């Protein structure tokens, strides 16, 4: 059985990209940034890369039986004392699944759960979205996503027609479908997100209810609920478009904005919607508006 060599060191003041590049240059097969203490870093926004205040870097090598030599080479590349680089031999594992052990079910509201595939929720009456963290934004750990999921659990009417605009992984669309929406239409500008949303809908058995759109202009009008967990700038710009997609008295759920951005977003929607906050978490605010 193949053995592996794992080298670890504190990132400290080293440039993260330069440190990662040095690991690859020394022959690493995998490089991972991990929390060296216990500092929370919530799900990043699209395109954002966030590290912990104290970060450790782990790099995995196919065992060459020369741990000291690899440590010296990596230390030289990083201008780091090799004595500060920890080394241990690891047995063969299914490494692509190993990191998922740190992810556990999350509950939103009374019924709704987002659960990684390797775990189970036994709560009576639970509505479960099975979702592993991936490359597309959206697992429920970010406050804005959590706000939307909690709103869906409390307010989505069975049989509703829903749009998830800026769907990322499709977590909101999947939750809406599992909570009884008749139709859910997803759109995102990121092709990777569309691929993830389709795969996640299939894995959750809701592919018949969830339709993924490559173009925004194919989204249907007359929708009951439109969810947009994006950023405040696009939210403001898209207000007229969202109004055109909703039926009279239909609801728009807006997230991805901070407390100081609420007045601008509320103002952008005032012409067509009655908008009010429905929740706040860690400075992030959720707004809901009813179409005039």
Coordinates of C-alpha atoms in Angstrom, one line a residue:
X1 CA 0.0 0.0 0.0
X2 CA 1.3 3.4 -0.9
X3 CA 2.5 5.6 1.9
X4 CA 2.5 9.4 1.9
X5 CA 4.6 12.1 3.5
X6 CA 2.8 15.1 5.0
X7 CA 4.7 18.2 5.7
X8 CA 3.1 21.1 7.7
X9 CA 4.3 24.5 8.7
X10 CA 2.8 27.8 10.0
X11 CA 2.1 30.3 7.2
X12 CA 3.0 33.2 9.4
X13 CA 4.0 36.2 7.3
X14 CA 4.6 34.1 4.2
X15 CA 2.7 35.0 1.0
X16 CA 0.0 32.3 0.6
X17 CA 0.4 32.0 -3.1
X18 CA 4.2 31.9 -3.0
X19 CA 4.1 29.2 -0.2
X20 CA 1.7 27.1 -2.2
X21 CA 3.8 27.5 -5.4
X22 CA 6.9 26.4 -3.4
X23 CA 5.1 23.2 -2.3
X24 CA 4.1 22.3 -5.9
X25 CA 7.6 23.0 -7.1
X26 CA 9.0 20.6 -4.5
X27 CA 6.7 17.8 -5.9
X28 CA 3.6 18.0 -3.6
X29 CA 0.6 16.1 -4.8
X30 CA -1.8 18.1 -2.7
X31 CA -1.7 21.4 -0.8
X32 CA -4.2 22.5 1.9
X33 CA -4.6 25.6 4.1
X34 CA -6.0 24.8 7.6
X35 CA -6.9 26.6 10.8
X36 CA -4.1 26.5 13.3
X37 CA -6.3 27.6 16.2
X38 CA -10.1 27.7 16.2
X39 CA -11.0 30.9 14.4
X40 CA -14.2 30.9 12.3
X41 CA -14.0 31.8 8.7
X42 CA -17.5 31.8 7.1
X43 CA -18.2 30.8 3.5
X44 CA -16.5 33.3 1.2
X45 CA -18.3 35.3 -1.4
X46 CA -17.7 34.4 -5.1
X47 CA -14.1 35.0 -6.1
X48 CA -13.0 35.7 -2.5
X49 CA -10.2 33.7 -0.8
X50 CA -10.1 34.1 2.9
X51 CA -7.6 32.6 5.4
X52 CA -7.6 32.3 9.2
X53 CA -5.7 34.8 11.5
X54 CA -3.3 31.9 12.1
X55 CA -3.0 29.5 9.2
X56 CA -1.1 26.2 8.8
X57 CA -0.2 24.8 5.4
X58 CA -0.2 21.0 4.8
X59 CA 1.4 19.5 1.7
X60 CA 1.2 15.8 0.7
X61 CA 3.9 13.9 -1.1
X62 CA 4.0 10.4 -2.5
X63 CA 6.5 8.8 -0.1
X64 CA 10.0 9.0 -1.4
X65 CA 11.7 7.8 1.9
X66 CA 13.6 11.1 2.0
X67 CA 11.6 13.3 4.4
X68 CA 14.6 15.3 5.6
X69 CA 15.6 16.0 2.0
X70 CA 12.2 17.2 1.0
X71 CA 12.0 19.3 4.2
X72 CA 15.3 20.9 3.4
X73 CA 14.3 21.7 -0.2
X74 CA 11.0 23.2 0.9
X75 CA 12.7 25.2 3.7
X76 CA 15.1 26.6 1.2
X77 CA 12.3 27.5 -1.2
X78 CA 10.5 29.3 1.6
X79 CA 13.5 30.8 3.4
X80 CA 12.2 28.8 6.4
X81 CA 14.2 26.8 8.9
X82 CA 13.5 23.1 8.1
X83 CA 13.2 22.5 11.8
X84 CA 9.9 24.4 11.7
X85 CA 8.5 22.0 9.2
X86 CA 6.7 19.1 10.7
X87 CA 6.8 15.7 8.9
X88 CA 4.8 12.5 9.3
X89 CA 4.1 9.4 7.2
X90 CA 0.5 8.7 6.4
X91 CA -1.2 5.5 5.1
X92 CA -3.3 5.4 1.9
X93 CA -6.8 7.0 2.2
X94 CA -9.5 8.2 0.0
X95 CA -8.1 11.8 0.2
X96 CA -10.7 13.5 -1.9
X97 CA -13.3 12.5 0.7
X98 CA -11.1 13.0 3.8
X99 CA -11.6 16.8 4.1
X100 CA -15.4 16.4 4.1
X101 CA -15.2 14.9 7.7
X102 CA -15.1 18.5 9.0
X103 CA -18.6 19.3 7.6
X104 CA -21.7 18.4 9.5
X105 CA -25.5 18.9 9.1
X106 CA -26.7 22.5 9.6
X107 CA -30.3 23.3 10.6
X108 CA -32.3 26.3 9.4
X109 CA -35.6 27.2 11.0
X110 CA -37.8 24.4 12.2
X111 CA -37.5 21.7 9.4
X112 CA -34.8 22.5 7.0
X113 CA -31.3 20.9 7.1
X114 CA -28.3 21.0 4.8
X115 CA -26.4 17.8 5.2
X116 CA -23.2 16.5 3.6
X117 CA -23.6 13.1 1.9
X118 CA -21.5 11.2 4.4
X119 CA -23.9 12.1 7.3
X120 CA -27.5 11.6 8.2
X121 CA -30.3 13.6 9.8
X122 CA -32.6 11.6 12.0
X123 CA -34.8 14.5 13.2
X124 CA -38.5 13.6 12.7
X125 CA -40.1 15.7 9.9
X126 CA -36.7 16.9 8.7
X127 CA -36.5 18.3 5.2
X128 CA -32.9 17.5 4.1
X129 CA -30.8 19.0 1.3
X130 CA -27.9 16.7 0.7
X131 CA -24.9 18.9 -0.3
X132 CA -21.2 18.6 -0.1
X133 CA -19.0 21.7 -0.1
X134 CA -17.7 22.3 -3.6
X135 CA -16.4 24.9 -6.0
X136 CA -19.7 26.8 -6.4
X137 CA -20.8 29.3 -3.7
X138 CA -23.5 28.1 -1.3
X139 CA -23.6 25.5 1.5
X140 CA -25.5 27.5 4.1
X141 CA -22.6 28.4 6.3
X142 CA -22.5 32.1 5.1
X143 CA -24.9 34.3 7.1
X144 CA -26.6 35.6 3.9
X145 CA -27.3 32.0 2.7
X146 CA -28.5 31.0 6.2
X147 CA -30.9 34.0 6.2
X148 CA -32.5 32.9 2.9
X149 CA -32.8 29.2 4.0
X150 CA -34.4 30.2 7.3
X151 CA -36.9 32.4 5.4
X152 CA -37.7 29.6 3.0
X153 CA -38.4 27.2 5.9
X154 CA -40.8 29.7 7.5
X155 CA -42.6 31.3 4.5
X156 CA -42.4 29.2 1.3
X157 CA -45.9 28.1 0.3
X158 CA -46.4 24.6 -1.2
X159 CA -46.8 24.7 -5.0
X160 CA -44.9 28.0 -5.3
X161 CA -43.1 29.0 -8.5
X162 CA -39.6 30.1 -7.6
X163 CA -36.5 31.7 -9.2
X164 CA -33.1 31.4 -7.6
X165 CA -31.1 34.3 -9.3
X166 CA -27.4 33.8 -8.7
X167 CA -27.9 30.2 -7.7
X168 CA -24.3 29.2 -7.0
X169 CA -24.5 25.5 -5.9
X170 CA -28.3 25.7 -6.1
X171 CA -28.7 25.3 -2.3
X172 CA -31.7 27.7 -2.2
X173 CA -33.3 26.1 -5.2
X174 CA -32.9 22.6 -3.7
X175 CA -34.3 23.8 -0.4
X176 CA -37.3 25.4 -2.2
X177 CA -38.0 22.2 -4.1
X178 CA -37.7 20.0 -1.0
X179 CA -40.0 22.4 0.8
X180 CA -42.7 21.8 -1.8
X181 CA -42.2 24.4 -4.6
X182 CA -43.8 23.2 -7.8
X183 CA -41.2 24.8 -10.1
X184 CA -37.8 26.3 -9.4
X185 CA -35.7 28.1 -12.0
X186 CA -32.0 28.7 -11.5
X187 CA -29.6 31.2 -13.1
X188 CA -26.0 32.2 -12.5
X189 CA -23.4 33.9 -14.6
X190 CA -20.8 31.3 -13.6
X191 CA -20.9 28.2 -15.8
X192 CA -19.3 26.2 -13.0
X193 CA -22.2 27.1 -10.7
X194 CA -24.7 25.9 -13.4
X195 CA -22.9 22.6 -13.6
X196 CA -23.0 22.2 -9.8
X197 CA -26.6 23.2 -9.6
X198 CA -27.6 20.6 -12.2
X199 CA -25.6 17.9 -10.5
X200 CA -26.9 18.8 -7.0
X201 CA -30.5 18.8 -8.2
X202 CA -30.0 15.3 -9.7
X203 CA -28.4 14.0 -6.5
X204 CA -31.3 15.3 -4.4
X205 CA -34.0 13.8 -6.7
X206 CA -35.5 17.1 -7.6
X207 CA -34.2 17.5 -11.2
X208 CA -37.8 17.4 -12.5
X209 CA -38.7 20.5 -10.4
X210 CA -35.4 22.4 -10.8
X211 CA -34.6 23.9 -14.2
X212 CA -31.2 25.5 -14.7
X213 CA -31.0 28.3 -17.2
X214 CA -27.9 29.3 -19.1
X215 CA -29.4 32.7 -19.9
X216 CA -31.3 35.1 -17.7
X217 CA -33.7 36.1 -20.5
X218 CA -35.2 32.6 -20.5
X219 CA -36.4 32.9 -16.9
X220 CA -40.2 32.8 -16.7
X221 CA -42.4 35.8 -15.7
X222 CA -45.3 35.5 -13.2
X223 CA -43.2 33.9 -10.5
X224 CA -44.3 33.7 -6.9
X225 CA -40.9 34.1 -5.2
X226 CA -37.6 35.4 -6.5
X227 CA -34.5 34.7 -4.4
X228 CA -31.3 36.7 -5.0
X229 CA -28.4 36.1 -2.7
X230 CA -25.8 38.1 -4.6
X231 CA -24.2 41.5 -3.9
X232 CA -25.7 44.9 -3.2
X233 CA -24.6 46.6 -6.5
X234 CA -26.2 44.0 -8.7
X235 CA -29.3 43.9 -6.5
X236 CA -29.8 47.6 -7.0
X237 CA -29.3 47.3 -10.8
X238 CA -31.6 44.3 -11.2
X239 CA -34.6 45.8 -9.3
X240 CA -36.6 46.5 -12.5
X241 CA -35.8 43.1 -14.0
X242 CA -36.9 41.3 -10.8
X243 CA -40.1 43.3 -10.8
X244 CA -40.8 42.1 -14.3
X245 CA -40.4 38.5 -13.3
X246 CA -42.8 38.5 -10.3
X247 CA -46.5 38.4 -10.3
X248 CA -48.4 41.1 -8.5
X249 CA -48.1 40.5 -4.7
X250 CA -45.1 38.1 -5.5
X251 CA -42.2 38.3 -3.1
X252 CA -38.5 39.1 -3.7
X253 CA -36.0 37.9 -1.1
X254 CA -32.7 39.8 -1.2
X255 CA -29.5 38.9 0.6
X256 CA -25.7 39.4 0.2
X257 CA -25.8 42.9 1.7
X258 CA -24.4 44.4 4.8
X259 CA -26.3 46.7 7.2
X260 CA -24.9 49.9 5.7
X261 CA -26.1 48.9 2.2
X262 CA -29.7 48.5 3.3
X263 CA -30.8 52.1 2.5
X264 CA -29.5 51.9 -1.1
X265 CA -31.0 48.6 -1.8
X266 CA -34.3 49.5 -0.2
X267 CA -34.4 52.7 -2.3
X268 CA -33.7 50.9 -5.5
X269 CA -36.8 48.6 -4.9
X270 CA -39.2 51.3 -3.5
X271 CA -40.8 52.0 -6.8
X272 CA -42.1 48.5 -7.3
X273 CA -41.9 46.8 -3.9
X274 CA -42.7 47.3 -0.3
X275 CA -39.4 46.2 1.2
X276 CA -38.5 45.5 4.9
X277 CA -35.7 43.5 6.7
X278 CA -36.6 40.0 7.8
X279 CA -33.4 39.0 9.5
X280 CA -29.8 39.9 10.4
X281 CA -26.8 37.8 11.1
X282 CA -23.3 39.0 11.8
X283 CA -23.9 42.3 10.1
X284 CA -25.5 40.7 7.0
X285 CA -29.2 41.6 6.4
X286 CA -32.0 39.9 4.5
X287 CA -34.7 41.9 2.9
X288 CA -38.1 40.8 1.7
X289 CA -40.3 42.9 -0.6
X290 CA -43.8 42.4 -2.0
X291 CA -44.5 43.5 -5.5
X292 CA -47.0 46.3 -5.9

